Amino acid sequence: MSVDVAAIRRQFPILNRPINGKPLHYLDNGASAQVPQAVLDAVHAYETTSRANVLRGVHALAEAATEAYENARAEVAQFLGVPAEEVMFTGGCTAAINLVAHSYGSLLRPGDEIVLSELEHHSNIVPWYQLAQRAGLRLRPLPVTDEGRIDVAGLPQVVTERTRLISLAHVSNVTGAVLDVAAVVAAARAVGARVMLDGAQRAPHGPLDLPGLGIDFYAFAGHKAYGPNGIGVLWARKELLEAMPPFMGGGSMIGNVTFEAITWAPPPRRFEAGTPPIGPAIGLGAACRWMMEQDWTALGGHEMALTQRLMDGLAETSSARLIGPAGLQGRLPVISFVLDDIHPHDVAQILDSRGVAVRAGHHCAQPLMERFDISGTTRACIAPYNDTGDIDALIDGVRETVRRFA
Amino acid sequence: MSVDVAAIRRQFPILNRPINGKPLHYLDNGASAQVPQAVLDAVHAYETTSRANVLRGVHALAEAATEAYENARAEVAQFLGVPAEEVMFTGGCTAAINLVAHSYGSLLRPGDEIVLSELEHHSNIVPWYQLAQRAGLRLRPLPVTDEGRIDVAGLPQVVTERTRLISLAHVSNVTGAVLDVAAVVAAARAVGARVMLDGAQRAPHGPLDLPGLGIDFYAFAGHKAYGPNGIGVLWARKELLEAMPPFMGGGSMIGNVTFEAITWAPPPRRFEAGTPPIGPAIGLGAACRWMMEQDWTALGGHEMALTQRLMDGLAETSSARLIGPAGLQGRLPVISFVLDDIHPHDVAQILDSRGVAVRAGHHCAQPLMERFDISGTTRACIAPYNDTGDIDALIDGVRETVRRFA
Amino acid sequence: MNDALYHDRIVALAKSRTGAGRLPAPTASARRDNPLCGDRVTMDVRLEEGRIAEIAHEVRGCALCQAAAVALRSRAQGRPADDVPVLRQEIEDVLKGTAAGEGNFAAFTPVRAYRSRHDCVLLPFEALQAALNNS
Amino acid sequence: MNDALYHDRIVALAKSRTGAGRLPAPTASARRDNPLCGDRVTMDVRLEEGRIAEIAHEVRGCALCQAAAVALRSRAQGRPADDVPVLRQEIEDVLKGTAAGEGNFAAFTPVRAYRSRHDCVLLPFEALQAALNNS
Ligand SMILES: Cc1ncc(COP(=O)(O)O)c(C=O)c1O
Ligand SMILES: Cc1ncc(COP(=O)(O)O)c(C=O)c1O
């Protein structure tokens, strides 16, 4: 393996922090990844040398802040392979999806249909449910296979002439399965529907080529992609943005304001009401730059080798059952499992006592838990800075948990 | 004056940064204030020792992050004089007002009326305009006096039996005028209307006693109150929150999720969809703590003495005209002025060449500009770290500008 | 450190499953969910003249929640329904570290340090109180 | 540094107000606003056989915007309407630093360093183009 993991680890200051007297094995990356020094430095430089409000100021700090903010937009755009004016900063991935549900959603008619899936994160269910209630729409969930994949074979049953939007997780935050985007786009195009991908779990694994996917909307969260909290991204095609009304109202998104009539600024400003999350955006720009500087062929190999090691270790634990694809094909390093008769919280708590941080619970995917008839899973998500020591500590902890509750 | 301004200045690292080879005189605090070291440290500690997602994790970092996040909520609550469970973190002041416009707004009926004023920031106009369009409501603006105050004498003309909400700036971001809250609350109570205050320009000047004001909703922005970007606060009475539906949908704000029915979590979680802006919230908590540690009797005196000095300097410049109250009564240190025949942007640009940062333009208050028949003002906003040198540099720059364009 | 959480007594309580299941003819029942973690507790109770004659619990939750259901049953059975708030106060005091806890309740002392797990322990108490309020 | 922005030539152009006002009988007019700063420019133009015979401008804006309106008028009057995009390209090149700028346009060289002010200079060009598109 050509990855110098130690060199990567040195860039993430938190990894030196001991947990309960033991080294930290951080495998909760799917909930929030850690930040490299480059991101901390970018935010610190803004806060201590060029902090000011953006867009409206003529003084030197305001010029510098505006430049840093727009430069961050350009970095994110390059990371996604799209023009900068199609990139909007939002408060998070959830906020980005809500923006589409309110803005694009306001163009839909009663009886129109939106296709989701049984494995969506609540952030890609609840906004559509709320829209459906407001506007009389119908939600049609795609089924999930026993392997934990969105079953694209089910598309013909749920996509109809009334389908206006198909909104799906690019990568499942529970099973790690990667969506068959081409199949979804083909089905959408056949009926003139739009496609939105929730990229929260895909973005942390390297640059994207959104135009190549043939989709219409993409959302992701900064804090899961090595950036700060309080920042997310929405990308949408320019033609769509131009036809969409604003979501939130406030400063900077207007043309002219009187009490009788208000006109809107062009995108992307139309969708960035009020003072944007400037510092967080600058941090996310630095995170995207950091990701673009990595060799993802090597890092992807590294992540998937660790995934295999983890799956092998679980396979040797007879009471462990994987929730998700068993092989490495069409998946990313999000690995969920259950242990017979042991609750995921108990697993996670015992792992914590050994310095291993994982997530346990329903992962904001209650319909998927129902689908598998479980109350939750224990989940490990691997990032470039994870190493074999992290995986081995996790497997040891799982074995100890099984012994303790046997 | 018992304020050790130099000691305060040392806490704000950016104030050491030279601008165009000159010392920075930062008077653009109304757009964004600067951050003290304590805030930078709090965020840095989170990012490097306890960064994790909150509420759902059982590992040590998640416990620490959740505690820091909830502790920040408690600090903000103490700053406002309210219970922590009535405090919601949002993406900003604009996002907080939009939350109320969507959530509380969804309970209103066609024909209901909302009272605003001619001096509101666009963030307290546009969300209500959008709501009025969606729901068939009527917006009724209160007039503004020649001194730049919301004219509470106009309340009887605009408050009716159909008034449901009166939403006003606690302090004007253009004129610095402080609202006569008691008069507004009395008028609202007489017809059973609710009162919301936009506290964006009030919060940076010290702790509040919201219950004492008798209002129902309060909003402010972190970045104007010495905190990070990407964070704002909404406070509302518990009874109101409990009756309000959620605004955005996503993780953490739900009870139970199926495709058929979704139940909501209790407030404040109901209104915090998705991963919250954890780091920014922790920073704002530290900013509120910092403000609570100051002696605001002394600081207020200091700020108003500088205001007087600035107003005196402008009074000696014959072409300068103040837009706002001429005295110190019922105002805060937000000082707007115009110079005959010289555009505010030109004033601000020449000031910038002398290291003086002010804001110029319409300040997102176009209706107020119409009211005074001006295209914009030049605005200085004073913070505790400003000193007489800042004011004198501003006045010198104004004189030079007048000379240059004479 | 937190290995202490899963000491023998808690694990033994949880694994004993004493009283797990449903009652054939309960006076009242209630279910309580913790949406944050997905834990779910159903409590059946049979009352006889204001006394708790019998309790059964169905827990889909972690070992702490299971152990708490078992412990609560052992302390509450046979006592007046009005005593349940007293038991609730006692367990809260144990979690706060201001009481040692009688009988099985003492087993929960180490949970004190894990604030995110307090709700796991309290959920059976909430379900029982809800059942009694329903009766 | 940015004192250079308000050197004598720009201030003189702005103060000259040459061509300020409205035309009695314009062939076409257009108004353009910059909502970020509140600048507003109205351009009147009188065309004669495809040539710009006369221009008048009404500017509610900063000195840069006023100076740009005066400079644009002086360069555009008497030329074919089709030349306006060429002038626009020239001023953009001046702002980018890739051209020195002919005549009055050279005065805008120092604006290059102030990106937030570029739109102030461009607004009169946009209004003139819009007016021509209206004609
Ligand atoms: C009075 C007032 N209200 C609302 C806002 C909006 O705040 P933000 O842009 O931080 O959301 C501002 C500042 O821009 C303001 O001054
Ligand atoms: C697949 C997926 N979608 C959406 C989200 C929501 O992201 P956030 O909570 O950062 O808004 C998450 C993470 O929580 C996720 O994993």
mmCIF file of N, CA, C and O and ligand atoms in Angstrom, chain A residues 30-31 92-95 97 121 123-124 169 171-173 198 200-201 221 223-224 364 379, chain B residues 53 56 273-276, ligand 2:
data_model
loop_
_atom_site.group_PDB
_atom_site.id
_atom_site.type_symbol
_atom_site.label_atom_id
_atom_site.label_comp_id
_atom_site.label_asym_id
_atom_site.label_seq_id
_atom_site.Cartn_x
_atom_site.Cartn_y
_atom_site.Cartn_z
ATOM 1 N N GLY A 30 -18.625 8.693 9.901
ATOM 2 C CA GLY A 30 -19.898 8.922 9.208
ATOM 3 C C GLY A 30 -20.773 9.928 9.923
ATOM 4 O O GLY A 30 -21.628 10.576 9.305
ATOM 5 N N ALA A 31 -20.572 10.081 11.228
ATOM 6 C CA ALA A 31 -21.336 11.085 11.980
ATOM 7 C C ALA A 31 -20.679 12.451 11.822
ATOM 8 O O ALA A 31 -21.337 13.441 11.490
ATOM 9 N N GLY A 92 -25.978 23.296 6.238
ATOM 10 C CA GLY A 92 -25.643 21.887 6.388
ATOM 11 C C GLY A 92 -26.290 21.083 5.274
ATOM 12 O O GLY A 92 -26.974 21.650 4.406
ATOM 13 N N CYS A 93 -26.088 19.796 5.296
ATOM 14 C CA CYS A 93 -26.708 18.932 4.293
ATOM 15 C C CYS A 93 -28.226 18.953 4.465
ATOM 16 O O CYS A 93 -28.982 19.049 3.501
ATOM 17 N N THR A 94 -28.669 18.877 5.710
ATOM 18 C CA THR A 94 -30.093 18.925 6.006
ATOM 19 C C THR A 94 -30.700 20.227 5.479
ATOM 20 O O THR A 94 -31.770 20.222 4.856
ATOM 21 N N ALA A 95 -30.029 21.339 5.724
ATOM 22 C CA ALA A 95 -30.536 22.631 5.257
ATOM 23 C C ALA A 95 -30.582 22.673 3.730
ATOM 24 O O ALA A 95 -31.503 23.259 3.142
ATOM 25 N N ILE A 97 -31.104 20.121 1.678
ATOM 26 C CA ILE A 97 -32.247 19.337 1.208
ATOM 27 C C ILE A 97 -33.543 20.092 1.485
ATOM 28 O O ILE A 97 -34.448 20.135 0.651
ATOM 29 N N HIS A 121 -31.674 8.592 4.966
ATOM 30 C CA HIS A 121 -31.488 9.297 6.235
ATOM 31 C C HIS A 121 -32.733 10.174 6.456
ATOM 32 O O HIS A 121 -33.321 10.671 5.498
ATOM 33 N N SER A 123 -32.996 13.064 7.108
ATOM 34 C CA SER A 123 -32.856 14.367 6.441
ATOM 35 C C SER A 123 -33.321 14.329 4.997
ATOM 36 O O SER A 123 -33.592 15.372 4.407
ATOM 37 N N ASN A 124 -33.380 13.144 4.426
ATOM 38 C CA ASN A 124 -33.897 13.012 3.064
ATOM 39 C C ASN A 124 -35.267 12.341 3.055
ATOM 40 O O ASN A 124 -35.695 11.801 2.040
ATOM 41 N N ALA A 169 -30.044 8.623 -1.473
ATOM 42 C CA ALA A 169 -28.684 8.675 -0.925
ATOM 43 C C ALA A 169 -27.702 8.163 -1.976
ATOM 44 O O ALA A 169 -27.888 7.069 -2.511
ATOM 45 N N VAL A 171 -24.697 7.361 -1.216
ATOM 46 C CA VAL A 171 -24.133 6.245 -0.454
ATOM 47 C C VAL A 171 -24.930 6.141 0.845
ATOM 48 O O VAL A 171 -25.173 7.160 1.492
ATOM 49 N N SER A 172 -25.341 4.945 1.191
ATOM 50 C CA SER A 172 -26.121 4.758 2.420
ATOM 51 C C SER A 172 -25.274 5.012 3.659
ATOM 52 O O SER A 172 -24.146 4.522 3.749
ATOM 53 N N ASN A 173 -25.839 5.749 4.625
ATOM 54 C CA ASN A 173 -25.102 6.017 5.857
ATOM 55 C C ASN A 173 -25.186 4.839 6.826
ATOM 56 O O ASN A 173 -24.637 4.906 7.916
ATOM 57 N N ASP A 198 -28.298 12.732 -2.237
ATOM 58 C CA ASP A 198 -27.814 13.124 -0.909
ATOM 59 C C ASP A 198 -26.409 12.542 -0.795
ATOM 60 O O ASP A 198 -26.235 11.345 -0.585
ATOM 61 N N ALA A 200 -24.023 13.101 1.417
ATOM 62 C CA ALA A 200 -23.374 13.273 2.722
ATOM 63 C C ALA A 200 -22.283 12.226 2.972
ATOM 64 O O ALA A 200 -21.222 12.545 3.503
ATOM 65 N N GLN A 201 -22.548 10.979 2.581
ATOM 66 C CA GLN A 201 -21.587 9.906 2.866
ATOM 67 C C GLN A 201 -20.646 9.641 1.699
ATOM 68 O O GLN A 201 -19.711 8.846 1.828
ATOM 69 N N ALA A 221 -22.561 17.644 3.455
ATOM 70 C CA ALA A 221 -22.314 18.349 4.719
ATOM 71 C C ALA A 221 -20.824 18.591 4.902
ATOM 72 O O ALA A 221 -20.008 17.696 4.663
ATOM 73 N N HIS A 223 -19.112 19.060 7.810
ATOM 74 C CA HIS A 223 -18.465 18.415 8.962
ATOM 75 C C HIS A 223 -18.169 16.945 8.739
ATOM 76 O O HIS A 223 -17.382 16.359 9.476
ATOM 77 N N LYS A 224 -18.814 16.334 7.745
ATOM 78 C CA LYS A 224 -18.498 14.934 7.440
ATOM 79 C C LYS A 224 -17.392 14.839 6.396
ATOM 80 O O LYS A 224 -16.928 13.748 6.083
ATOM 81 N N CYS A 364 -30.507 7.658 12.304
ATOM 82 C CA CYS A 364 -31.488 8.505 11.608
ATOM 83 C C CYS A 364 -32.021 7.811 10.361
ATOM 84 O O CYS A 364 -32.237 8.455 9.324
ATOM 85 N N ARG A 379 -21.950 0.917 14.001
ATOM 86 C CA ARG A 379 -21.424 1.333 12.700
ATOM 87 C C ARG A 379 -20.021 1.893 12.812
ATOM 88 O O ARG A 379 -19.760 2.753 13.658
ATOM 89 N N ASN B 53 -20.158 14.366 16.565
ATOM 90 C CA ASN B 53 -21.550 14.763 16.446
ATOM 91 C C ASN B 53 -22.205 14.663 17.816
ATOM 92 O O ASN B 53 -21.745 13.924 18.680
ATOM 93 N N ARG B 56 -26.388 11.883 19.769
ATOM 94 C CA ARG B 56 -26.673 10.497 19.461
ATOM 95 C C ARG B 56 -25.549 9.541 19.771
ATOM 96 O O ARG B 56 -25.664 8.359 19.590
ATOM 97 N N ALA B 273 -33.077 20.885 13.155
ATOM 98 C CA ALA B 273 -33.003 19.734 12.256
ATOM 99 C C ALA B 273 -31.572 19.494 11.812
ATOM 100 O O ALA B 273 -30.845 20.432 11.501
ATOM 101 N N GLY B 274 -31.194 18.222 11.783
ATOM 102 C CA GLY B 274 -29.865 17.874 11.279
ATOM 103 C C GLY B 274 -28.785 18.157 12.296
ATOM 104 O O GLY B 274 -29.052 18.589 13.422
ATOM 105 N N THR B 275 -27.550 17.905 11.891
ATOM 106 C CA THR B 275 -26.422 18.217 12.770
ATOM 107 C C THR B 275 -26.379 19.721 12.983
ATOM 108 O O THR B 275 -26.317 20.473 12.018
ATOM 109 N N PRO B 276 -26.431 20.173 14.224
ATOM 110 C CA PRO B 276 -26.432 21.618 14.446
ATOM 111 C C PRO B 276 -25.034 22.208 14.209
ATOM 112 O O PRO B 276 -24.056 21.468 14.078
HETATM 113 C C1 LIG E 2 -26.822 10.092 4.237
HETATM 114 C C2 LIG E 2 -26.968 11.315 5.085
HETATM 115 N N1 LIG E 2 -27.776 12.302 4.679
HETATM 116 C C3 LIG E 2 -27.928 13.438 5.389
HETATM 117 C C4 LIG E 2 -27.266 13.626 6.575
HETATM 118 C C5 LIG E 2 -27.515 14.896 7.313
HETATM 119 O O1 LIG E 2 -26.370 15.682 7.408
HETATM 120 P P1 LIG E 2 -26.347 16.878 8.477
HETATM 121 O O2 LIG E 2 -26.875 16.311 9.760
HETATM 122 O O3 LIG E 2 -24.924 17.253 8.562
HETATM 123 O O4 LIG E 2 -27.208 17.980 7.951
HETATM 124 C C6 LIG E 2 -26.427 12.606 7.049
HETATM 125 C C7 LIG E 2 -25.688 12.710 8.318
HETATM 126 O O5 LIG E 2 -26.197 12.924 9.396
HETATM 127 C C8 LIG E 2 -26.272 11.441 6.285
HETATM 128 O O6 LIG E 2 -25.459 10.450 6.692
#
